[in-house]
Structures are given as structure tokens and as C-alpha cells.
Amino acid sequence: MSAAQKLFVVGGSGFLGQAICHSALARGWEVLSLSRHGAPKKVLARDASGNPSADRVKWIRGDALEPESFREHLAGCTAVVHTVGVLMEGDYKKMVNMGSASRSSSGSATYERANRDTALSMARVARTIQGLDTFVYISASDVLPLVSSRYISTKREAESELLEHKDRMRPIILRPGFMFSSARPVSLPIAAGLSIYNTLYHRTPAGCLLKHTPFAKAASPALRREVVASAITNAIDDPQISGVLGIADIERIGNTRVL
Ligand SMILES: NC(=O)c1ccc[n+]([C@@H]2O[C@H](COP(=O)([O-])OP(=O)(O)OC[C@H]3O[C@@H](n4cnc5c(N)ncnc54)[C@H](OP(=O)(O)O)[C@@H]3O)[C@@H](O)[C@H]2O)c1
């Protein structure tokens, strides 16, 4: 029987965040979410009876860059999952209607602020909270061609400092590739395209032609959002798991128990 957790999800209203809240609730854990707009407008995860999981989450409006907006809510929490991040600077999600907007009340969403500083701001406070012993960071694999190198370098900068907090908190760092779900329909054709591309790359001579192009790194499997969310709650539940988890690790840990 696993220990009950009180989970604090930074960005629980987002695409992956909602699935993490759902997976944690299915385990009977208490769940809090921090985001600038509070509860999500668009529900992307439902429980077994079809009800939005959102009803059972405590939604906190605040900003990960502003410790006074969340510090008191961390009391009693046992783990934090940080899911804030932008793939492109600016408000691209709003443009393509993919979920929450990525604008910030405390400045524009640069890679440095969104991918690195929000995580480090959370971790510096989290390490002072008694009983809070696990910090999960959603990083990314370097698989996307034509995306600014700062997307990955700011993720790696955050990872380095989070690993230094291991004297106080077990760091779990996930590096997924592209994530898809029927909850975000626009992600489905992209995942299907990636699957065809992977087959061509790994199983046909066409792969050789692409080996030395920026598209070579895209030959990695896309992950179902729900599998990534389960990998996170499974990893929190297993004290042996810590450090950096790549795509294959996420698939293996996520598929051992999908919730
Ligand atoms: N989607 C993918 O295919 C993919 C692939 C690899 C890695 N990743 C990484 O996975 C993570 C989750 O991605 P996602 O697609 O689920 O992102 P998302 O849908 O944009 O969700 C981001 C969440 O963070 C919240 N947020 C943003 N700025 C915040 C701040 N300053 N303080 C508190 N909350 C804040 C947002 O809510 P508010 O706007 O209300 O604040 C939202 O709930 C990201 O780190 C991303 O880089 C994603």
C-alpha cells in the first residue's frame, strides 16, 4: 500500500497538468494546483464516471515567480510537480487554441522566465517546507527541430539547480518528447505524422538521407499524455526513482500502472 500524498501541481490547469491532477486523484491523493488563472476554463480530463476531475482539485490563483502567492499553500504538501513551460516565446497557444494562454501577469513568457525561473522559484521555497521531499520537473528531450536552442538550454539550466537540491528533496526530472491526447485534437495528426516518420527513419533506407539533417532528432516516439501523467505519479510513489528520466524510462514507468 503506497503512502498518501498531498500533491502541489504548478500548472495543474494545463494540458499535462490536468492529467497529472486526474492521475493523483485516482490514487486517492489530495491535489492542489497553482496557476495564474486558477481553475481551467477548458476541462481536459474526466474521472471514471465522466465528471471533470477539476471539481476535486483545490485551485490556487498565483504566480510561480511570486513566492508570497503560493508559500502558505505548500504547508503539509509532500510533493511538487512543476509543469510550466513554453515551446515558443509569446502567446502561441492562444493563437492555435490549444489550451491555456501563456501570457504572464509578471512579464512576458520568455524561455528563461517560464522554463527555468518559475521552477527555481518554486524549488527554493519548497525545500524549506517540512515533509515536502519530492520535486518533479517536466523538462523536455531535445527532439524538436527548428525550435530555439534556448528552449532546451533553459530546461537544462533548471535541471542542474534542481539536482543540487537533492540534499532536501528527491529530484525527478522527466524529458518527454512530443505529447498527444484526444483532449487536444490538434496533437493527434502531429503524433500520427511522427509515428510514420519514425517508421521511415528507422526501418527504411530513407532514414540514411535524414541522418545529418536537423530532422534526425525528431525520430523519437511521441508519448500519450496520460502515460506521462502516470509515470509522474508512479515515480512519486516509488522512492527508488530519482534523477533524469528519458522517453523510454517514461514509457516504462508510465505503463506499469496507468491511472
Ligand atoms: N506539450 C508537449 O508536447 C510537451 C513536450 C515536451 C515537454 N513539454 C513540457 O511539459 C510541460 C507541460 O506542457 P503543457 O503543454 O501541459 O503546458 P500548458 O498546457 O501550457 O500548461 C502550462 C500551465 O502552467 C501554468 N502557468 C504558466 N505560467 C505560470 C506561472 N508563472 N505561474 C504559475 N502557473 C503558470 C498555466 O496556467 P496559467 O496560464 O493560468 O498560469 C498552465 O496551467 C511544459 O514544461 C512543457 O515545456 C511539453
PDB file of C-alpha atoms and ligand atoms in Angstrom:
ATOM      1  CA  MET A   1       0.000   0.000   0.000  1.00  0.00           C
ATOM      2  CA  SER A   2       1.549   3.309  -1.081  1.00  0.00           C
ATOM      3  CA  ALA A   3       1.738   6.396   1.118  1.00  0.00           C
ATOM      4  CA  ALA A   4      -0.973   9.037   0.649  1.00  0.00           C
ATOM      5  CA  GLN A   5       0.431  12.213  -0.842  1.00  0.00           C
ATOM      6  CA  LYS A   6      -0.614  15.818  -0.811  1.00  0.00           C
ATOM      7  CA  LEU A   7       0.452  16.919  -4.277  1.00  0.00           C
ATOM      8  CA  PHE A   8       1.053  20.510  -5.355  1.00  0.00           C
ATOM      9  CA  VAL A   9       0.882  20.815  -9.157  1.00  0.00           C
ATOM     10  CA  VAL A  10       2.311  24.009 -10.624  1.00  0.00           C
ATOM     11  CA  GLY A  11       0.250  24.455 -13.792  1.00  0.00           C
ATOM     12  CA  GLY A  12      -2.435  21.883 -12.902  1.00  0.00           C
ATOM     13  CA  SER A  13      -4.846  23.661 -15.268  1.00  0.00           C
ATOM     14  CA  GLY A  14      -2.659  22.975 -18.325  1.00  0.00           C
ATOM     15  CA  PHE A  15      -2.644  20.142 -20.856  1.00  0.00           C
ATOM     16  CA  LEU A  16      -0.343  17.800 -18.917  1.00  0.00           C
ATOM     17  CA  GLY A  17      -1.192  19.339 -15.537  1.00  0.00           C
ATOM     18  CA  GLN A  18      -4.848  18.291 -15.747  1.00  0.00           C
ATOM     19  CA  ALA A  19      -3.875  14.678 -16.483  1.00  0.00           C
ATOM     20  CA  ILE A  20      -1.478  14.710 -13.516  1.00  0.00           C
ATOM     21  CA  CYS A  21      -4.256  16.004 -11.226  1.00  0.00           C
ATOM     22  CA  HIS A  22      -6.536  13.268 -12.593  1.00  0.00           C
ATOM     23  CA  SER A  23      -3.955  10.507 -12.027  1.00  0.00           C
ATOM     24  CA  ALA A  24      -3.209  11.733  -8.486  1.00  0.00           C
ATOM     25  CA  LEU A  25      -6.906  11.930  -7.567  1.00  0.00           C
ATOM     26  CA  ALA A  26      -7.405   8.380  -8.879  1.00  0.00           C
ATOM     27  CA  ARG A  27      -4.827   7.263  -6.302  1.00  0.00           C
ATOM     28  CA  GLY A  28      -6.756   8.967  -3.541  1.00  0.00           C
ATOM     29  CA  TRP A  29      -4.222  11.772  -3.107  1.00  0.00           C
ATOM     30  CA  GLU A  30      -5.104  15.329  -2.134  1.00  0.00           C
ATOM     31  CA  VAL A  31      -4.346  17.725  -5.003  1.00  0.00           C
ATOM     32  CA  LEU A  32      -3.696  21.479  -5.160  1.00  0.00           C
ATOM     33  CA  SER A  33      -2.919  23.423  -8.322  1.00  0.00           C
ATOM     34  CA  LEU A  34      -1.225  26.792  -8.772  1.00  0.00           C
ATOM     35  CA  SER A  35      -1.745  28.835 -11.920  1.00  0.00           C
ATOM     36  CA  ARG A  36      -2.228  32.472 -12.790  1.00  0.00           C
ATOM     37  CA  HIS A  37      -5.841  31.973 -13.876  1.00  0.00           C
ATOM     38  CA  GLY A  38      -6.863  29.364 -11.289  1.00  0.00           C
ATOM     39  CA  ALA A  39      -9.301  26.637 -12.418  1.00  0.00           C
ATOM     40  CA  PRO A  40      -9.166  25.713 -16.129  1.00  0.00           C
ATOM     41  CA  LYS A  41     -11.781  27.107 -18.493  1.00  0.00           C
ATOM     42  CA  LYS A  42     -11.487  24.063 -20.718  1.00  0.00           C
ATOM     43  CA  VAL A  43     -11.704  20.657 -18.978  1.00  0.00           C
ATOM     44  CA  LEU A  44      -9.245  18.187 -20.487  1.00  0.00           C
ATOM     45  CA  ALA A  45      -9.522  15.263 -18.004  1.00  0.00           C
ATOM     46  CA  ARG A  46     -12.531  13.433 -16.530  1.00  0.00           C
ATOM     47  CA  ASP A  47     -12.897  10.716 -13.888  1.00  0.00           C
ATOM     48  CA  ALA A  48     -14.357   7.215 -14.440  1.00  0.00           C
ATOM     49  CA  SER A  49     -17.925   8.488 -14.056  1.00  0.00           C
ATOM     50  CA  GLY A  50     -17.339  11.202 -16.638  1.00  0.00           C
ATOM     51  CA  ASN A  51     -17.174  14.059 -14.139  1.00  0.00           C
ATOM     52  CA  PRO A  52     -14.439  16.638 -14.527  1.00  0.00           C
ATOM     53  CA  SER A  53     -11.572  15.809 -12.169  1.00  0.00           C
ATOM     54  CA  ALA A  54     -11.326  19.579 -11.719  1.00  0.00           C
ATOM     55  CA  ASP A  55     -14.100  19.556  -9.092  1.00  0.00           C
ATOM     56  CA  ARG A  56     -11.852  17.817  -6.568  1.00  0.00           C
ATOM     57  CA  VAL A  57      -8.734  19.961  -7.036  1.00  0.00           C
ATOM     58  CA  LYS A  58      -8.054  22.980  -4.823  1.00  0.00           C
ATOM     59  CA  TRP A  59      -7.343  25.724  -7.380  1.00  0.00           C
ATOM     60  CA  ILE A  60      -4.994  28.478  -6.283  1.00  0.00           C
ATOM     61  CA  ARG A  61      -4.522  31.656  -8.297  1.00  0.00           C
ATOM     62  CA  GLY A  62      -0.946  32.788  -8.106  1.00  0.00           C
ATOM     63  CA  ASP A  63       2.334  33.029  -9.921  1.00  0.00           C
ATOM     64  CA  ALA A  64       5.276  30.669  -9.519  1.00  0.00           C
ATOM     65  CA  LEU A  65       7.551  33.698  -9.819  1.00  0.00           C
ATOM     66  CA  GLU A  66       5.889  35.297  -6.759  1.00  0.00           C
ATOM     67  CA  PRO A  67       6.546  33.183  -3.628  1.00  0.00           C
ATOM     68  CA  GLU A  68       4.075  35.162  -1.497  1.00  0.00           C
ATOM     69  CA  SER A  69       1.257  33.993  -3.796  1.00  0.00           C
ATOM     70  CA  PHE A  70       1.817  30.285  -3.013  1.00  0.00           C
ATOM     71  CA  ARG A  71       4.066  29.840   0.062  1.00  0.00           C
ATOM     72  CA  GLU A  72       1.269  29.309   2.629  1.00  0.00           C
ATOM     73  CA  HIS A  73      -0.414  26.686   0.394  1.00  0.00           C
ATOM     74  CA  LEU A  74       2.653  24.440   0.437  1.00  0.00           C
ATOM     75  CA  ALA A  75       2.223  23.660   4.144  1.00  0.00           C
ATOM     76  CA  GLY A  76       1.515  19.935   4.547  1.00  0.00           C
ATOM     77  CA  CYS A  77       2.342  19.118   0.906  1.00  0.00           C
ATOM     78  CA  THR A  78       4.572  16.097   0.321  1.00  0.00           C
ATOM     79  CA  ALA A  79       5.480  16.588  -3.365  1.00  0.00           C
ATOM     80  CA  VAL A  80       5.539  19.300  -6.044  1.00  0.00           C
ATOM     81  CA  VAL A  81       5.204  18.771  -9.797  1.00  0.00           C
ATOM     82  CA  HIS A  82       6.256  21.721 -11.941  1.00  0.00           C
ATOM     83  CA  THR A  83       4.686  21.773 -15.436  1.00  0.00           C
ATOM     84  CA  VAL A  84       5.135  25.391 -16.552  1.00  0.00           C
ATOM     85  CA  GLY A  85       6.942  25.823 -19.841  1.00  0.00           C
ATOM     86  CA  VAL A  86       6.743  27.491 -23.230  1.00  0.00           C
ATOM     87  CA  LEU A  87       7.825  25.978 -26.529  1.00  0.00           C
ATOM     88  CA  MET A  88       7.746  29.348 -28.268  1.00  0.00           C
ATOM     89  CA  GLU A  89       8.041  32.739 -26.672  1.00  0.00           C
ATOM     90  CA  GLY A  90       4.834  34.765 -26.915  1.00  0.00           C
ATOM     91  CA  ASP A  91       1.230  33.682 -26.918  1.00  0.00           C
ATOM     92  CA  TYR A  92       1.313  30.849 -29.448  1.00  0.00           C
ATOM     93  CA  LYS A  93      -1.190  28.575 -27.668  1.00  0.00           C
ATOM     94  CA  LYS A  94      -3.831  31.261 -27.732  1.00  0.00           C
ATOM     95  CA  MET A  95      -3.232  31.643 -31.449  1.00  0.00           C
ATOM     96  CA  VAL A  96      -3.851  27.968 -32.194  1.00  0.00           C
ATOM     97  CA  ASN A  97      -6.469  27.495 -29.440  1.00  0.00           C
ATOM     98  CA  MET A  98      -4.515  24.704 -27.706  1.00  0.00           C
ATOM     99  CA  GLY A  99      -5.420  25.416 -24.109  1.00  0.00           C
ATOM    100  CA  SER A 100      -4.300  27.911 -21.529  1.00  0.00           C
ATOM    101  CA  ALA A 101      -2.765  31.167 -22.616  1.00  0.00           C
ATOM    102  CA  SER A 102       0.907  31.583 -21.919  1.00  0.00           C
ATOM    103  CA  ARG A 103       0.943  35.285 -21.111  1.00  0.00           C
ATOM    104  CA  SER A 104       2.258  36.288 -17.717  1.00  0.00           C
ATOM    105  CA  SER A 105       0.933  38.841 -15.300  1.00  0.00           C
ATOM    106  CA  SER A 106       4.512  39.427 -14.211  1.00  0.00           C
ATOM    107  CA  GLY A 107       6.165  39.914 -17.586  1.00  0.00           C
ATOM    108  CA  SER A 108       6.265  38.217 -20.966  1.00  0.00           C
ATOM    109  CA  ALA A 109       6.744  34.446 -21.146  1.00  0.00           C
ATOM    110  CA  THR A 110      10.389  34.180 -22.145  1.00  0.00           C
ATOM    111  CA  TYR A 111      12.154  30.818 -22.088  1.00  0.00           C
ATOM    112  CA  GLU A 112      14.209  31.976 -19.114  1.00  0.00           C
ATOM    113  CA  ARG A 113      11.217  33.061 -17.036  1.00  0.00           C
ATOM    114  CA  ALA A 114       8.811  30.260 -17.952  1.00  0.00           C
ATOM    115  CA  ASN A 115      11.073  27.232 -18.318  1.00  0.00           C
ATOM    116  CA  ARG A 116      13.733  27.984 -15.713  1.00  0.00           C
ATOM    117  CA  ASP A 117      12.881  30.772 -13.263  1.00  0.00           C
ATOM    118  CA  THR A 118       9.383  29.530 -12.343  1.00  0.00           C
ATOM    119  CA  ALA A 119      10.844  26.118 -11.410  1.00  0.00           C
ATOM    120  CA  LEU A 120      13.743  27.535  -9.419  1.00  0.00           C
ATOM    121  CA  SER A 121      11.456  29.974  -7.589  1.00  0.00           C
ATOM    122  CA  MET A 122       9.187  27.065  -6.578  1.00  0.00           C
ATOM    123  CA  ALA A 123      12.058  24.780  -5.576  1.00  0.00           C
ATOM    124  CA  ARG A 124      13.759  27.376  -3.383  1.00  0.00           C
ATOM    125  CA  VAL A 125      10.567  27.727  -1.335  1.00  0.00           C
ATOM    126  CA  ALA A 126       9.609  24.022  -1.481  1.00  0.00           C
ATOM    127  CA  ARG A 127      12.920  22.942   0.087  1.00  0.00           C
ATOM    128  CA  THR A 128      12.072  24.949   3.223  1.00  0.00           C
ATOM    129  CA  ILE A 129       8.763  23.110   3.787  1.00  0.00           C
ATOM    130  CA  GLN A 130       8.867  20.328   6.351  1.00  0.00           C
ATOM    131  CA  GLY A 131       7.731  16.954   4.970  1.00  0.00           C
ATOM    132  CA  LEU A 132       7.957  18.057   1.327  1.00  0.00           C
ATOM    133  CA  ASP A 133      10.520  15.599  -0.005  1.00  0.00           C
ATOM    134  CA  THR A 134       9.921  15.194  -3.755  1.00  0.00           C
ATOM    135  CA  PHE A 135      10.185  17.737  -6.580  1.00  0.00           C
ATOM    136  CA  VAL A 136       9.211  16.717 -10.109  1.00  0.00           C
ATOM    137  CA  TYR A 137      10.223  18.891 -13.065  1.00  0.00           C
ATOM    138  CA  ILE A 138       8.829  18.455 -16.573  1.00  0.00           C
ATOM    139  CA  SER A 139      11.751  19.134 -18.824  1.00  0.00           C
ATOM    140  CA  ALA A 140      11.954  18.032 -22.475  1.00  0.00           C
ATOM    141  CA  SER A 141      14.017  15.880 -24.816  1.00  0.00           C
ATOM    142  CA  ASP A 142      15.912  17.710 -27.481  1.00  0.00           C
ATOM    143  CA  VAL A 143      13.835  16.188 -30.280  1.00  0.00           C
ATOM    144  CA  LEU A 144      12.102  19.158 -31.874  1.00  0.00           C
ATOM    145  CA  PRO A 145      13.752  20.573 -34.987  1.00  0.00           C
ATOM    146  CA  LEU A 146      13.549  24.294 -35.742  1.00  0.00           C
ATOM    147  CA  VAL A 147      12.757  25.266 -32.126  1.00  0.00           C
ATOM    148  CA  SER A 148      15.098  27.784 -30.474  1.00  0.00           C
ATOM    149  CA  SER A 149      18.031  26.137 -28.686  1.00  0.00           C
ATOM    150  CA  ARG A 150      17.106  28.291 -25.665  1.00  0.00           C
ATOM    151  CA  TYR A 151      14.022  26.107 -25.166  1.00  0.00           C
ATOM    152  CA  ILE A 152      16.307  23.207 -24.221  1.00  0.00           C
ATOM    153  CA  SER A 153      19.181  25.194 -22.672  1.00  0.00           C
ATOM    154  CA  THR A 154      16.846  26.904 -20.163  1.00  0.00           C
ATOM    155  CA  LYS A 155      15.352  23.492 -19.273  1.00  0.00           C
ATOM    156  CA  ARG A 156      18.860  22.090 -18.706  1.00  0.00           C
ATOM    157  CA  GLU A 157      19.796  25.097 -16.520  1.00  0.00           C
ATOM    158  CA  ALA A 158      16.764  24.420 -14.331  1.00  0.00           C
ATOM    159  CA  GLU A 159      17.616  20.699 -14.156  1.00  0.00           C
ATOM    160  CA  SER A 160      21.145  21.448 -12.895  1.00  0.00           C
ATOM    161  CA  GLU A 161      19.970  23.547  -9.969  1.00  0.00           C
ATOM    162  CA  LEU A 162      17.139  21.124  -9.111  1.00  0.00           C
ATOM    163  CA  LEU A 163      19.641  18.275  -8.875  1.00  0.00           C
ATOM    164  CA  GLU A 164      21.564  20.370  -6.336  1.00  0.00           C
ATOM    165  CA  HIS A 165      18.507  20.379  -4.049  1.00  0.00           C
ATOM    166  CA  LYS A 166      18.772  16.616  -3.576  1.00  0.00           C
ATOM    167  CA  ASP A 167      20.083  17.060  -0.029  1.00  0.00           C
ATOM    168  CA  ARG A 168      16.486  18.086   0.855  1.00  0.00           C
ATOM    169  CA  MET A 169      14.214  16.874  -1.976  1.00  0.00           C
ATOM    170  CA  ARG A 170      14.301  13.854  -4.294  1.00  0.00           C
ATOM    171  CA  PRO A 171      14.543  15.329  -7.805  1.00  0.00           C
ATOM    172  CA  ILE A 172      12.590  13.579 -10.586  1.00  0.00           C
ATOM    173  CA  ILE A 173      13.185  15.128 -13.995  1.00  0.00           C
ATOM    174  CA  LEU A 174      11.169  13.949 -16.983  1.00  0.00           C
ATOM    175  CA  ARG A 175      12.359  14.609 -20.520  1.00  0.00           C
ATOM    176  CA  PRO A 176       9.390  13.719 -22.744  1.00  0.00           C
ATOM    177  CA  GLY A 177       9.270  14.277 -26.473  1.00  0.00           C
ATOM    178  CA  PHE A 178       6.037  15.405 -28.116  1.00  0.00           C
ATOM    179  CA  MET A 179       2.901  14.620 -26.061  1.00  0.00           C
ATOM    180  CA  PHE A 180      -0.519  13.905 -27.556  1.00  0.00           C
ATOM    181  CA  SER A 181      -4.057  13.233 -26.375  1.00  0.00           C
ATOM    182  CA  SER A 182      -7.559  13.243 -27.777  1.00  0.00           C
ATOM    183  CA  ALA A 183      -8.147  16.038 -25.250  1.00  0.00           C
ATOM    184  CA  ARG A 184      -6.020  18.232 -27.549  1.00  0.00           C
ATOM    185  CA  PRO A 185      -7.207  17.213 -31.028  1.00  0.00           C
ATOM    186  CA  VAL A 186      -4.523  19.238 -32.819  1.00  0.00           C
ATOM    187  CA  SER A 187      -1.896  16.940 -31.252  1.00  0.00           C
ATOM    188  CA  LEU A 188      -3.289  13.770 -32.895  1.00  0.00           C
ATOM    189  CA  PRO A 189      -2.274  14.344 -36.539  1.00  0.00           C
ATOM    190  CA  ILE A 190       1.154  15.525 -35.357  1.00  0.00           C
ATOM    191  CA  ALA A 191       1.609  12.297 -33.344  1.00  0.00           C
ATOM    192  CA  ALA A 192       0.423  10.229 -36.328  1.00  0.00           C
ATOM    193  CA  GLY A 193       2.877  12.053 -38.612  1.00  0.00           C
ATOM    194  CA  LEU A 194       5.700  11.446 -36.120  1.00  0.00           C
ATOM    195  CA  SER A 195       4.852   7.749 -35.992  1.00  0.00           C
ATOM    196  CA  ILE A 196       5.064   7.444 -39.807  1.00  0.00           C
ATOM    197  CA  TYR A 197       8.282   9.470 -39.808  1.00  0.00           C
ATOM    198  CA  ASN A 198       9.788   7.185 -37.140  1.00  0.00           C
ATOM    199  CA  THR A 199       8.994   4.086 -39.182  1.00  0.00           C
ATOM    200  CA  LEU A 200      10.542   5.631 -42.311  1.00  0.00           C
ATOM    201  CA  TYR A 201      13.590   6.809 -40.387  1.00  0.00           C
ATOM    202  CA  HIS A 202      14.362   3.583 -38.532  1.00  0.00           C
ATOM    203  CA  ARG A 203      13.141   0.932 -40.972  1.00  0.00           C
ATOM    204  CA  THR A 204      13.797   2.203 -44.480  1.00  0.00           C
ATOM    205  CA  PRO A 205      16.846   3.475 -46.400  1.00  0.00           C
ATOM    206  CA  ALA A 206      15.238   6.941 -46.408  1.00  0.00           C
ATOM    207  CA  GLY A 207      16.465   7.258 -42.799  1.00  0.00           C
ATOM    208  CA  CYS A 208      20.090   7.465 -44.019  1.00  0.00           C
ATOM    209  CA  LEU A 209      19.295  10.558 -46.069  1.00  0.00           C
ATOM    210  CA  LEU A 210      17.920  12.329 -42.991  1.00  0.00           C
ATOM    211  CA  LYS A 211      20.705  11.330 -40.583  1.00  0.00           C
ATOM    212  CA  HIS A 212      22.695  14.530 -40.918  1.00  0.00           C
ATOM    213  CA  THR A 213      19.759  16.965 -41.060  1.00  0.00           C
ATOM    214  CA  PRO A 214      18.031  18.862 -38.195  1.00  0.00           C
ATOM    215  CA  PHE A 215      15.127  16.426 -38.631  1.00  0.00           C
ATOM    216  CA  ALA A 216      17.132  13.401 -37.457  1.00  0.00           C
ATOM    217  CA  LYS A 217      16.469  14.163 -33.786  1.00  0.00           C
ATOM    218  CA  ALA A 218      12.700  14.087 -34.358  1.00  0.00           C
ATOM    219  CA  ALA A 219      12.884  10.309 -34.815  1.00  0.00           C
ATOM    220  CA  SER A 220      11.698   9.609 -31.257  1.00  0.00           C
ATOM    221  CA  PRO A 221       8.321   8.316 -30.121  1.00  0.00           C
ATOM    222  CA  ALA A 222       5.549  10.719 -29.168  1.00  0.00           C
ATOM    223  CA  LEU A 223       4.067   9.963 -25.749  1.00  0.00           C
ATOM    224  CA  ARG A 224       0.433   9.751 -24.737  1.00  0.00           C
ATOM    225  CA  ARG A 225      -0.230  12.481 -22.174  1.00  0.00           C
ATOM    226  CA  GLU A 226      -1.925  10.007 -19.814  1.00  0.00           C
ATOM    227  CA  VAL A 227       1.151   7.729 -19.828  1.00  0.00           C
ATOM    228  CA  VAL A 228       3.382  10.675 -18.908  1.00  0.00           C
ATOM    229  CA  ALA A 229       0.985  11.654 -16.102  1.00  0.00           C
ATOM    230  CA  SER A 230       1.009   8.072 -14.768  1.00  0.00           C
ATOM    231  CA  ALA A 231       4.803   7.977 -14.983  1.00  0.00           C
ATOM    232  CA  ILE A 232       4.840  11.035 -12.717  1.00  0.00           C
ATOM    233  CA  THR A 233       2.526   9.616 -10.048  1.00  0.00           C
ATOM    234  CA  ASN A 234       4.160   6.153 -10.270  1.00  0.00           C
ATOM    235  CA  ALA A 235       7.589   7.759  -9.814  1.00  0.00           C
ATOM    236  CA  ILE A 236       6.457   9.850  -6.829  1.00  0.00           C
ATOM    237  CA  ASP A 237       5.111   6.630  -5.320  1.00  0.00           C
ATOM    238  CA  ASP A 238       8.403   4.753  -5.756  1.00  0.00           C
ATOM    239  CA  PRO A 239      11.189   6.157  -3.559  1.00  0.00           C
ATOM    240  CA  GLN A 240      13.786   4.301  -5.653  1.00  0.00           C
ATOM    241  CA  ILE A 241      13.111   6.531  -8.671  1.00  0.00           C
ATOM    242  CA  SER A 242      15.062   9.754  -8.910  1.00  0.00           C
ATOM    243  CA  GLY A 243      17.109  11.782 -11.390  1.00  0.00           C
ATOM    244  CA  VAL A 244      16.617  12.215 -15.121  1.00  0.00           C
ATOM    245  CA  LEU A 245      14.064  10.060 -16.985  1.00  0.00           C
ATOM    246  CA  GLY A 246      14.220   9.905 -20.777  1.00  0.00           C
ATOM    247  CA  ILE A 247      11.465   8.919 -23.209  1.00  0.00           C
ATOM    248  CA  ALA A 248      11.979   5.142 -22.807  1.00  0.00           C
ATOM    249  CA  ASP A 249      12.034   5.434 -18.977  1.00  0.00           C
ATOM    250  CA  ILE A 250       8.819   7.487 -19.020  1.00  0.00           C
ATOM    251  CA  GLU A 251       7.095   4.889 -21.231  1.00  0.00           C
ATOM    252  CA  ARG A 252       8.225   2.015 -18.995  1.00  0.00           C
ATOM    253  CA  ILE A 253       7.338   3.665 -15.672  1.00  0.00           C
ATOM    254  CA  GLY A 254       4.100   5.147 -17.028  1.00  0.00           C
ATOM    255  CA  ASN A 255       2.839   1.863 -18.416  1.00  0.00           C
ATOM    256  CA  THR A 256       3.382  -0.123 -15.191  1.00  0.00           C
ATOM    257  CA  ARG A 257       0.192   1.427 -13.829  1.00  0.00           C
ATOM    258  CA  VAL A 258      -1.875   3.836 -15.941  1.00  0.00           C
ATOM    259  CA  LEU A 259      -4.294   5.974 -13.924  1.00  0.00           C
TER     260      LEU A 259
HETATM  261  N1  LIG B   1       3.083  19.560 -24.822  1.00  0.00           N
HETATM  262  C1  LIG B   1       4.136  18.874 -25.263  1.00  0.00           C
HETATM  263  O1  LIG B   1       4.092  18.154 -26.298  1.00  0.00           O
HETATM  264  C2  LIG B   1       5.435  18.907 -24.476  1.00  0.00           C
HETATM  265  C3  LIG B   1       6.528  18.148 -24.905  1.00  0.00           C
HETATM  266  C4  LIG B   1       7.707  18.124 -24.134  1.00  0.00           C
HETATM  267  C5  LIG B   1       7.762  18.863 -22.953  1.00  0.00           C
HETATM  268  N2  LIG B   1       6.684  19.614 -22.578  1.00  0.00           N
HETATM  269  C6  LIG B   1       6.756  20.353 -21.310  1.00  0.00           C
HETATM  270  O2  LIG B   1       5.719  19.854 -20.476  1.00  0.00           O
HETATM  271  C7  LIG B   1       5.244  20.894 -19.624  1.00  0.00           C
HETATM  272  C8  LIG B   1       3.717  20.965 -19.715  1.00  0.00           C
HETATM  273  O3  LIG B   1       3.339  21.329 -21.037  1.00  0.00           O
HETATM  274  P1  LIG B   1       1.817  21.657 -21.387  1.00  0.00           P
HETATM  275  O4  LIG B   1       1.684  21.510 -22.858  1.00  0.00           O
HETATM  276  O5  LIG B   1       0.919  20.897 -20.464  1.00  0.00           O
HETATM  277  O6  LIG B   1       1.748  23.231 -20.986  1.00  0.00           O
HETATM  278  P2  LIG B   1       0.448  24.166 -20.852  1.00  0.00           P
HETATM  279  O7  LIG B   1      -0.778  23.492 -21.345  1.00  0.00           O
HETATM  280  O8  LIG B   1       0.823  25.490 -21.446  1.00  0.00           O
HETATM  281  O9  LIG B   1       0.300  24.361 -19.281  1.00  0.00           O
HETATM  282  C9  LIG B   1       1.114  25.261 -18.577  1.00  0.00           C
HETATM  283  C10 LIG B   1       0.481  25.523 -17.218  1.00  0.00           C
HETATM  284  O10 LIG B   1       1.327  26.401 -16.464  1.00  0.00           O
HETATM  285  C11 LIG B   1       0.544  27.486 -15.927  1.00  0.00           C
HETATM  286  N3  LIG B   1       1.450  28.626 -15.786  1.00  0.00           N
HETATM  287  C12 LIG B   1       2.087  29.307 -16.761  1.00  0.00           C
HETATM  288  N4  LIG B   1       2.857  30.281 -16.224  1.00  0.00           N
HETATM  289  C13 LIG B   1       2.709  30.182 -14.864  1.00  0.00           C
HETATM  290  C14 LIG B   1       3.241  30.898 -13.762  1.00  0.00           C
HETATM  291  N5  LIG B   1       4.096  31.937 -13.931  1.00  0.00           N
HETATM  292  N6  LIG B   1       2.871  30.534 -12.508  1.00  0.00           N
HETATM  293  C15 LIG B   1       2.002  29.506 -12.314  1.00  0.00           C
HETATM  294  N7  LIG B   1       1.461  28.785 -13.326  1.00  0.00           N
HETATM  295  C16 LIG B   1       1.808  29.127 -14.579  1.00  0.00           C
HETATM  296  C17 LIG B   1      -0.565  27.677 -16.948  1.00  0.00           C
HETATM  297  O11 LIG B   1      -1.723  28.285 -16.401  1.00  0.00           O
HETATM  298  P3  LIG B   1      -1.911  29.907 -16.390  1.00  0.00           P
HETATM  299  O12 LIG B   1      -1.705  30.370 -17.806  1.00  0.00           O
HETATM  300  O13 LIG B   1      -3.299  30.111 -15.864  1.00  0.00           O
HETATM  301  O14 LIG B   1      -0.884  30.424 -15.450  1.00  0.00           O
HETATM  302  C18 LIG B   1      -0.876  26.213 -17.275  1.00  0.00           C
HETATM  303  O15 LIG B   1      -1.689  25.654 -16.253  1.00  0.00           O
HETATM  304  C19 LIG B   1       5.993  22.161 -20.056  1.00  0.00           C
HETATM  305  O16 LIG B   1       7.090  22.369 -19.200  1.00  0.00           O
HETATM  306  C20 LIG B   1       6.492  21.843 -21.455  1.00  0.00           C
HETATM  307  O17 LIG B   1       7.681  22.555 -21.781  1.00  0.00           O
HETATM  308  C21 LIG B   1       5.533  19.656 -23.293  1.00  0.00           C
END
